[in-house]
mmCIF file of C-alpha atoms in Angstrom:
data_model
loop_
_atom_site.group_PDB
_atom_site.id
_atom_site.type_symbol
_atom_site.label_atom_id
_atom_site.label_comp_id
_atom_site.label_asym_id
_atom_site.label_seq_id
_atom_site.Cartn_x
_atom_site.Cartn_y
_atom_site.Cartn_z
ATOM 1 C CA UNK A 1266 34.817 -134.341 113.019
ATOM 2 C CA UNK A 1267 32.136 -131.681 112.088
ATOM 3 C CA UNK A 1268 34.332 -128.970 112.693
ATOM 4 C CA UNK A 1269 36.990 -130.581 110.084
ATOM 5 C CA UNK A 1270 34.601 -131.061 107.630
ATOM 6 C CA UNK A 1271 33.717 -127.239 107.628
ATOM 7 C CA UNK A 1272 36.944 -125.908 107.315
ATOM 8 C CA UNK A 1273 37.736 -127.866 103.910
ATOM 9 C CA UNK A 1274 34.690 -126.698 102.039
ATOM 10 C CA UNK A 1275 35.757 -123.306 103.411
ATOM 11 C CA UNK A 1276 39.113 -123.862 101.890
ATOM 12 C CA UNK A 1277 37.871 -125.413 98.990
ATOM 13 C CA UNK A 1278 35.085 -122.406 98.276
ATOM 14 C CA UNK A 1279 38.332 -119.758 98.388
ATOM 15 C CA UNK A 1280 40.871 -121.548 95.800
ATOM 16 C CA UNK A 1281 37.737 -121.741 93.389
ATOM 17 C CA UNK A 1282 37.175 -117.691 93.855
ATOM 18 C CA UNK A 1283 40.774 -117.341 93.219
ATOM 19 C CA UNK A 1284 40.983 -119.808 89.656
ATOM 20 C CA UNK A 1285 37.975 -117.592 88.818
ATOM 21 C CA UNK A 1286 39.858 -114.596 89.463
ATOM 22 C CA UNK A 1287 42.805 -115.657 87.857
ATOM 23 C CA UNK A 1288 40.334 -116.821 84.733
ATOM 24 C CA UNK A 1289 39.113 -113.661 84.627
ATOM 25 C CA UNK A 1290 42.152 -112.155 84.526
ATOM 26 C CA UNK A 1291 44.109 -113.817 82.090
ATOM 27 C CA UNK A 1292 40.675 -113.612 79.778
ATOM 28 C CA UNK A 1293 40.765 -109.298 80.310
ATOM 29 C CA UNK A 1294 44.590 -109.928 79.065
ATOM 30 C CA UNK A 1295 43.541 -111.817 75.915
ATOM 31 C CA UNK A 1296 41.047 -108.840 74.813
ATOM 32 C CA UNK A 1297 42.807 -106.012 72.579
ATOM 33 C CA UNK A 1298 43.254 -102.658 74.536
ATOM 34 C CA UNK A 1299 39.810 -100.437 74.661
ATOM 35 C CA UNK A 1300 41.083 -96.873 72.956
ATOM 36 C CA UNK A 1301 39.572 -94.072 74.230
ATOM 37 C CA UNK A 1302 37.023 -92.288 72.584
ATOM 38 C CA UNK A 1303 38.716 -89.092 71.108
ATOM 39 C CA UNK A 1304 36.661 -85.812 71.844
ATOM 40 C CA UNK A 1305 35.870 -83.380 68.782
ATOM 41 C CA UNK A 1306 38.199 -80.343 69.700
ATOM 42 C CA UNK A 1307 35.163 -77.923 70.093
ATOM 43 C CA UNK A 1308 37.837 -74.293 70.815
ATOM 44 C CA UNK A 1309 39.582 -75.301 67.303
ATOM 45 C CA UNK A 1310 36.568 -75.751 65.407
ATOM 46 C CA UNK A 1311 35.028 -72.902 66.934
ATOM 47 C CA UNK A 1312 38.266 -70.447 65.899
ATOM 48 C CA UNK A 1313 38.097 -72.096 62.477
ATOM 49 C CA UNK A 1314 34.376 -70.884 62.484
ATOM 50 C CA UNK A 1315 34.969 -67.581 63.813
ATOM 51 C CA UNK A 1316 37.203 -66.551 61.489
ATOM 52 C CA UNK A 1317 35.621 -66.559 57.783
ATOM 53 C CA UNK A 1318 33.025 -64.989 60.215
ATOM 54 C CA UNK A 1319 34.639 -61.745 60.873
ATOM 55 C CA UNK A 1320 36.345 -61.811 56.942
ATOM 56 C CA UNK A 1321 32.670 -62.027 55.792
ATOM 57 C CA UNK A 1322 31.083 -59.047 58.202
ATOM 58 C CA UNK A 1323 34.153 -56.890 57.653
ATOM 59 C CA UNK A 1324 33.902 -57.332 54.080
ATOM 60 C CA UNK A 1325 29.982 -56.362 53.939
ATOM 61 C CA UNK A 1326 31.191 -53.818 55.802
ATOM 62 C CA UNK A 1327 33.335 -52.180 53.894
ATOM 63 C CA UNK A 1328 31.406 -52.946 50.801
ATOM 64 C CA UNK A 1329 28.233 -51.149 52.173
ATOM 65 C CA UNK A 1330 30.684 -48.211 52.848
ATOM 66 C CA UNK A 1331 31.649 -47.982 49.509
ATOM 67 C CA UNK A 1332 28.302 -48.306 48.100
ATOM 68 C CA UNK A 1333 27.091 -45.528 50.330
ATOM 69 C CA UNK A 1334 30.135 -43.363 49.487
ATOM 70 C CA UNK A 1335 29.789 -43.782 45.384
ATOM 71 C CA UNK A 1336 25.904 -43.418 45.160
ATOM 72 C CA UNK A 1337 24.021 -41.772 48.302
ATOM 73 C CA UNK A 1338 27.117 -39.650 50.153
ATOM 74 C CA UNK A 1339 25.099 -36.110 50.499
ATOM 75 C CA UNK A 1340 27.931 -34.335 52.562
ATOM 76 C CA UNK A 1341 29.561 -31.384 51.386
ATOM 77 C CA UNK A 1342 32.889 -32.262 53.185
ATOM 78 C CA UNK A 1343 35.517 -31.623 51.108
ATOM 79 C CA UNK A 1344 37.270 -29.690 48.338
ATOM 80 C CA UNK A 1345 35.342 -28.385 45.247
ATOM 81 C CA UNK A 1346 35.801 -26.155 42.636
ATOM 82 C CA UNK A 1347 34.343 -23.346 40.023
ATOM 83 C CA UNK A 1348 35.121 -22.901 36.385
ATOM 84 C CA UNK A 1349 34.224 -18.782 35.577
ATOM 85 C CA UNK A 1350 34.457 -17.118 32.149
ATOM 86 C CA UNK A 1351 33.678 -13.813 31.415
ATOM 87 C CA UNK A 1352 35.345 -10.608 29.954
ATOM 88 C CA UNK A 1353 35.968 -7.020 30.900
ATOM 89 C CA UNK A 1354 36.221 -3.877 29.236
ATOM 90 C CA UNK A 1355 39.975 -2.667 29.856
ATOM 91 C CA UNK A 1356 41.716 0.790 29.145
ATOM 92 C CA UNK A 1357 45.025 1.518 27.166
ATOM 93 C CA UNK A 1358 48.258 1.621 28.909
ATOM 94 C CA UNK A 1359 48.720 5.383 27.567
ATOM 95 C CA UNK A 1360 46.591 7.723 30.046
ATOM 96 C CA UNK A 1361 45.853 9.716 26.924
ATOM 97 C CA UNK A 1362 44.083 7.408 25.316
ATOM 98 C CA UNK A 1363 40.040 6.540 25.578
ATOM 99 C CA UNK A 1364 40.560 3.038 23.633
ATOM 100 C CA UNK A 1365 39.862 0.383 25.046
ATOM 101 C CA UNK A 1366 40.005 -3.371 24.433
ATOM 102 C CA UNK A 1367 37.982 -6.845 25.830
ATOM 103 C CA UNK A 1368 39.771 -9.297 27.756
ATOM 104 C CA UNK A 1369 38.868 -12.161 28.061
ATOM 105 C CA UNK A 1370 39.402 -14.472 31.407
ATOM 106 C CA UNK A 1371 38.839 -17.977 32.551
ATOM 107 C CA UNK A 1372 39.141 -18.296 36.524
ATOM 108 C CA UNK A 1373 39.185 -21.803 38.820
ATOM 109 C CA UNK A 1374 37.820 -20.610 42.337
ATOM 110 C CA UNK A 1375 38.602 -23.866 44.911
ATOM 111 C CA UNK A 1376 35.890 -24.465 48.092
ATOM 112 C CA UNK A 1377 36.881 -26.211 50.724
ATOM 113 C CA UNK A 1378 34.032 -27.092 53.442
ATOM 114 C CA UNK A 1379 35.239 -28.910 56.194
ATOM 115 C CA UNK A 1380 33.868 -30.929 59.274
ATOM 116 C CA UNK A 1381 35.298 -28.063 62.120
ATOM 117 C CA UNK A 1382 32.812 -25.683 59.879
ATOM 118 C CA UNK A 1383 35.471 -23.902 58.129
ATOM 119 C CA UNK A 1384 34.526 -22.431 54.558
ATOM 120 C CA UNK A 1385 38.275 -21.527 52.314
ATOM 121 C CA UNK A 1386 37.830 -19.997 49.233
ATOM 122 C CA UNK A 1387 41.107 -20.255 46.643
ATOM 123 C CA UNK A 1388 42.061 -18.074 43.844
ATOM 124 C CA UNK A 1389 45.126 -19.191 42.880
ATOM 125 C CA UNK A 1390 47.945 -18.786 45.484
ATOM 126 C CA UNK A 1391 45.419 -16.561 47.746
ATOM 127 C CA UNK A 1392 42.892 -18.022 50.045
ATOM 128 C CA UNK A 1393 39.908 -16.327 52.160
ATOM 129 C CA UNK A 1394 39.159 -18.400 55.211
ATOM 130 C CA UNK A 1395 35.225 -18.199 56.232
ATOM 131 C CA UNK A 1396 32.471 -20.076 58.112
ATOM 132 C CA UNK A 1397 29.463 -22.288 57.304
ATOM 133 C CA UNK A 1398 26.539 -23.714 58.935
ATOM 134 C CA UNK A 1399 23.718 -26.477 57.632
ATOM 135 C CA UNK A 1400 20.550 -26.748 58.429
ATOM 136 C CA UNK A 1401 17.386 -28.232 56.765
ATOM 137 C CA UNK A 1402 13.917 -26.833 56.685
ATOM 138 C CA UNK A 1403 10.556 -28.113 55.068
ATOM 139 C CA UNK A 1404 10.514 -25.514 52.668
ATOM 140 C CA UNK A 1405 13.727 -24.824 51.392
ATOM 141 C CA UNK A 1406 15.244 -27.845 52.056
ATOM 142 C CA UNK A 1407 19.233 -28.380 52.534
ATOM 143 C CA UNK A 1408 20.381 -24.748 53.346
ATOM 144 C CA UNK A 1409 23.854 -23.606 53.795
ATOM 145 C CA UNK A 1410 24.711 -20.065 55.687
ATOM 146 C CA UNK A 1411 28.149 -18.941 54.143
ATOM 147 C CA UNK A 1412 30.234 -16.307 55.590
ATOM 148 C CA UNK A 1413 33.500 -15.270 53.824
ATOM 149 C CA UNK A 1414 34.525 -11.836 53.814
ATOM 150 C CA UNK A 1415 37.684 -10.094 52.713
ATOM 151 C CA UNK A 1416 38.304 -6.457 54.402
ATOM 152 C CA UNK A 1417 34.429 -6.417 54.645
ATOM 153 C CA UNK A 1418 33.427 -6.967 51.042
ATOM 154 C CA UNK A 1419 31.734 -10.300 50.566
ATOM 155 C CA UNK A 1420 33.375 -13.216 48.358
ATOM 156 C CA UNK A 1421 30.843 -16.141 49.298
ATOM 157 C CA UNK A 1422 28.323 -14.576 51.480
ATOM 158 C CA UNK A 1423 24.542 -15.682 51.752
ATOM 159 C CA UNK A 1424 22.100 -18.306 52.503
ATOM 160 C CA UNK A 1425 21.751 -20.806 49.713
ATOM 161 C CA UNK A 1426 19.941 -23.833 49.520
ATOM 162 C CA UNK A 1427 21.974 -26.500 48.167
ATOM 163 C CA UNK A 1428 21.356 -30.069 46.204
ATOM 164 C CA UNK A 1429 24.291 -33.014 45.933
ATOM 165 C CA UNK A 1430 23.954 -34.695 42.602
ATOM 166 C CA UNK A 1431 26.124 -37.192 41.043
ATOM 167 C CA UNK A 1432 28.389 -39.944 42.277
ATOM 168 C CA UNK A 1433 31.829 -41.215 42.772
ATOM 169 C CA UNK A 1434 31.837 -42.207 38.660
ATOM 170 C CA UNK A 1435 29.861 -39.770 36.984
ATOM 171 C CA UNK A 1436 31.268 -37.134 39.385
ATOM 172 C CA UNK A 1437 30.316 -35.209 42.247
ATOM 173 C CA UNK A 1438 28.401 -31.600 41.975
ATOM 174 C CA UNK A 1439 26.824 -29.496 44.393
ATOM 175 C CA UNK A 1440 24.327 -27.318 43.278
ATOM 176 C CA UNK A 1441 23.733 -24.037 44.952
ATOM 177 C CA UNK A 1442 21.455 -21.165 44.495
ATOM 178 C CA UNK A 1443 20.317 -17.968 46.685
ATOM 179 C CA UNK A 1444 17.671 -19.003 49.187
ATOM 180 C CA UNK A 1445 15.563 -16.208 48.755
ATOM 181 C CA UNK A 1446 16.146 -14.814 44.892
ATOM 182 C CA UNK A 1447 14.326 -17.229 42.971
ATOM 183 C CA UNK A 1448 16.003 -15.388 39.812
ATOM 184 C CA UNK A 1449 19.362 -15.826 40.537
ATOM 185 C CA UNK A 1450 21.147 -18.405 38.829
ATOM 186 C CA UNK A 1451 22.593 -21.890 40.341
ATOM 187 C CA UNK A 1452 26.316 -22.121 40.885
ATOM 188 C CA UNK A 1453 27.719 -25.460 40.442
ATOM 189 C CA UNK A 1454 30.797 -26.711 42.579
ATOM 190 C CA UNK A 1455 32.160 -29.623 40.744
ATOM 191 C CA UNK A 1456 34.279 -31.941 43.242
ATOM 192 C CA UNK A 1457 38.063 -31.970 43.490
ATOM 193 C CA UNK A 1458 40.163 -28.845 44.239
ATOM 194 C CA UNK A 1459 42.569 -26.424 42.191
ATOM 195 C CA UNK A 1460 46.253 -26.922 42.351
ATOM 196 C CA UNK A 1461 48.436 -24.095 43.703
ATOM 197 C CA UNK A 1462 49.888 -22.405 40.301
ATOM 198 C CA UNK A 1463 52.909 -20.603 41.803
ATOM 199 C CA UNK A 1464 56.414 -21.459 40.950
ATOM 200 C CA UNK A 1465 59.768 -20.061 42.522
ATOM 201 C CA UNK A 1466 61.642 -17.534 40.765
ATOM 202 C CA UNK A 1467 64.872 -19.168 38.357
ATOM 203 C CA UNK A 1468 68.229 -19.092 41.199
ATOM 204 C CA UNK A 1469 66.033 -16.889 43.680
ATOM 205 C CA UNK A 1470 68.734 -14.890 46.147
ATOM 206 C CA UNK A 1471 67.494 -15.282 49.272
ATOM 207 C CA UNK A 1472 68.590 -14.168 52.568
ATOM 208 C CA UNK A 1473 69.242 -16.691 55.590
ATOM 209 C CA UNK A 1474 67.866 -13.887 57.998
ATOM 210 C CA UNK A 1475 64.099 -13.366 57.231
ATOM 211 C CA UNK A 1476 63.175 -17.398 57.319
ATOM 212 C CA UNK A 1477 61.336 -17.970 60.119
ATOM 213 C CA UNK A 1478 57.872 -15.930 61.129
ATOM 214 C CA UNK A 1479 57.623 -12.119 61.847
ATOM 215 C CA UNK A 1480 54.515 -10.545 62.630
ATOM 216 C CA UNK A 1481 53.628 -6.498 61.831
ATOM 217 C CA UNK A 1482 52.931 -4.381 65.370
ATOM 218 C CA UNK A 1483 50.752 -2.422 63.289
ATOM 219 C CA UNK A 1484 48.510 -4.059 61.098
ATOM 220 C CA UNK A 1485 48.750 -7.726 62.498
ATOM 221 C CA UNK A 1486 50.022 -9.075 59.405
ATOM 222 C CA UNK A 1487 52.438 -11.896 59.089
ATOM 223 C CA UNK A 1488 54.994 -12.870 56.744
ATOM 224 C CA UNK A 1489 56.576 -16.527 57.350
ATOM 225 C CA UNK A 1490 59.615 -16.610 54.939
ATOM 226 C CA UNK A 1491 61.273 -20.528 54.262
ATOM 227 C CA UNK A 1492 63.862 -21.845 52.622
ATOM 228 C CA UNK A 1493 62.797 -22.579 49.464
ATOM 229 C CA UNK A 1494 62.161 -19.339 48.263
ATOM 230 C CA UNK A 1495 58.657 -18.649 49.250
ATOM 231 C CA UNK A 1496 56.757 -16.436 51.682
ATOM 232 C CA UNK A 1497 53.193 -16.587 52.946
ATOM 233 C CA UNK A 1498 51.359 -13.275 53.792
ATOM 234 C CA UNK A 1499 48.281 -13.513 55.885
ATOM 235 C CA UNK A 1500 46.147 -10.641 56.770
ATOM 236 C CA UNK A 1501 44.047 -10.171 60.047
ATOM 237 C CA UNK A 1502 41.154 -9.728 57.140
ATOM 238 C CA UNK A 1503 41.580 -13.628 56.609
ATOM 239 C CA UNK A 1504 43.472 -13.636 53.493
ATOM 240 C CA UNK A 1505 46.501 -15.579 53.108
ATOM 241 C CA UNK A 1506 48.464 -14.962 50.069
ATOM 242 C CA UNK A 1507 51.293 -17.014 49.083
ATOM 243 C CA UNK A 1508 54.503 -15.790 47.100
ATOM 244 C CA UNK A 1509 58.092 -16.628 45.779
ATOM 245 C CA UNK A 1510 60.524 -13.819 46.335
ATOM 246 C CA UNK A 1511 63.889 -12.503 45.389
ATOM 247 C CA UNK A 1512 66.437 -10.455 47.251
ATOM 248 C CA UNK A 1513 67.677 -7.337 45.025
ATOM 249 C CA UNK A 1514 69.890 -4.782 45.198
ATOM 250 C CA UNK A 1515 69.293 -2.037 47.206
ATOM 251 C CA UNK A 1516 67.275 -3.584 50.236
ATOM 252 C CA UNK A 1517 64.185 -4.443 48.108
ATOM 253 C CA UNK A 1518 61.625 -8.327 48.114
ATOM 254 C CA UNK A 1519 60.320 -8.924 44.785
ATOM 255 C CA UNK A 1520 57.348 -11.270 45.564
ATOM 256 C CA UNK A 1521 55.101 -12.357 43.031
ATOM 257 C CA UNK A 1522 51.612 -14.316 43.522
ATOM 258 C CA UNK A 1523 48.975 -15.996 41.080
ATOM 259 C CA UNK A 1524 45.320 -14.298 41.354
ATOM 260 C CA UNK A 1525 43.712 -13.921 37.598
ATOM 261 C CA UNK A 1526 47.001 -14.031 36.263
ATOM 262 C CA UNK A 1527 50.868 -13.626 38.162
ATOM 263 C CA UNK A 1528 51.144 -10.511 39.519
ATOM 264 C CA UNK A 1529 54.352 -8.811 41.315
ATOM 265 C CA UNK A 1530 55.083 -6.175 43.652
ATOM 266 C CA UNK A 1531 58.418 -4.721 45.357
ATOM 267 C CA UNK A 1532 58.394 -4.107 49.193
ATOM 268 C CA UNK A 1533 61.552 -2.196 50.905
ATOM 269 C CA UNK A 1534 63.227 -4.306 53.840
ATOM 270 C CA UNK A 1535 65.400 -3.756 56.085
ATOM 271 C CA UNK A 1536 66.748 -5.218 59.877
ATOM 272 C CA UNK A 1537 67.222 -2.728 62.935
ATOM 273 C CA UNK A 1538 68.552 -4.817 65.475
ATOM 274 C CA UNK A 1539 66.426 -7.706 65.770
ATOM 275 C CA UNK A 1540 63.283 -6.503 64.044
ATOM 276 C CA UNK A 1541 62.196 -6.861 60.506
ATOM 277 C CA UNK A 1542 61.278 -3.257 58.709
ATOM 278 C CA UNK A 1543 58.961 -4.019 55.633
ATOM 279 C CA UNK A 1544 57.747 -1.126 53.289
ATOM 280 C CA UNK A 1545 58.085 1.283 56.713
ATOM 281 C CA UNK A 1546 56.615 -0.989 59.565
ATOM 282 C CA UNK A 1547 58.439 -3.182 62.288
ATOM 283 C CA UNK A 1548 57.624 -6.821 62.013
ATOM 284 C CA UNK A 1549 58.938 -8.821 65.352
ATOM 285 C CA UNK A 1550 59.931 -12.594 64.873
ATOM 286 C CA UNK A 1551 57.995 -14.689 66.621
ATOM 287 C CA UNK A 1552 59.182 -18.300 65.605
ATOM 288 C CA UNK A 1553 61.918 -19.625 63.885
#
């Protein structure tokens, strides 16, 4: 009779655990759903931050740039240019006569100083190409060492010590006097360079054959003719001259070229074979 006994409360102990489980249940069912919590999207936010970031830096940037470049740029990189006036004394056309008159001239000389340490100095459609060097001492200063020569005579040629003045808005100016003549006066480049004054000749006749580039066995000189009606002389003395031409009658160039004022020349040509003959001397092509 014990053992009967036992077995009901045992039976009665497990259908109470399962109406409490079934309580417990339905009670979770009654509740309203628990949302999870949503997580602040930390690569969005940090991509949102990033970005006015790199706007803001770049734009210092570039404003530091330009702030350096208008006010406190020193460098001599670049194109400049000289204003010269003067006058000379010149002589009548007519051999026989000793008058003589003054002429007056106004000249634009263009510098170019660039980063490879080339100096190029421009009278009008001619150019001397040169070398330059910096340095800076205690005593002197900036210095510059110029070099440009033309057949050995000197057209910028020295050592000069050398001040930047200006800015981008009241303009640019170097200022440039002999290192070691005290008396010698200061030559100003203003910044910005001279414009090439040559113009073609009106319905130029030009000849298909001499375009391309032909250089002299002789002297080393090269002429490279194009189509437009213009050739460009350059001398194994550095200086590079360009010209319009004009095919005339006869076998003759007429080239003219800007220096203190438009000058002209004729030159004899000729072809033998596959050479160019100018003024006497064989000129072979060496690129079309």
């Amino acid at each position: 009779m014990a053992k009967k006994s036992s077995d009901n409360n045992t039976n009665s102990e497990k259908e109470q655990q399962a109406q409490s489980a079934e309580s417990f249940s339905a009670s979770v069912e009654a509740q309203d759903p628990i949302e999870k919590p949503i997580l602040p999207r930390k690569r969005a936010i940090t991509r949102n931050v990033q970005l006015p970031v790199a706007i803001a830096i770049v734009a210092a940037a570039l404003l530091f740039l330009f702030v350096w470049k208008s006010f406190f740029d020193q460098t001599i990189i670049g194109q400049w240019h000289l204003d010269v006036e003067g006058s000379y004394e010149s002589t009548a056309d007519n051999a026989e006569s000793e008058d003589t008159a003054q002429v007056d001239y106004s000249q634009r000389l263009g510098y170019e100083f660039t980063e490879d340490g080339d100096c190029i100095v421009t009278l009008g459609s001619m150019t001397v190409n040169g070398s330059y060097q910096l340095a800076s001492t205690s005593e002197l200063g900036n210095v510059m060492s110029a070099q440009v020569l033309f057949d050995n005579s000197p057209i910028f040629y020295g050592t000069f010590s050398y001040k930047v003045r200006g800015n981008a808005f009241t303009g640019r100016r170097i200022e440039i006097i002999d290192a070691y003549d005290s008396s010698a006066e200061v030559m100003v480049l203003e910044e910005g360079g001279v414009e090439d004054p040559l113009t073609p000749y009106d319905e130029p006749q030009l000849d298909d054959k001499l375009v391309g580039t032909w250089n002299g066995e002789d002297s080393g000189t090269t002429y490279e003719f194009t189509k437009d009606g213009f050739v460009t002389r350059t001398s194994i003395y550095g200086l590079t001259v360009r010209q319009a031409y004009t095919v005339m009658d006869g076998g003759f160039l007429l080239m003219k070229y800007v220096a203190d004022t438009e000058e002209s020349y004729t030159s004899a040509y000729e072809f033998d074979g596959n050479d160019l003959v100018i003024d006497g001397e064989i000129f072979k092509k060496i690129s079309e």
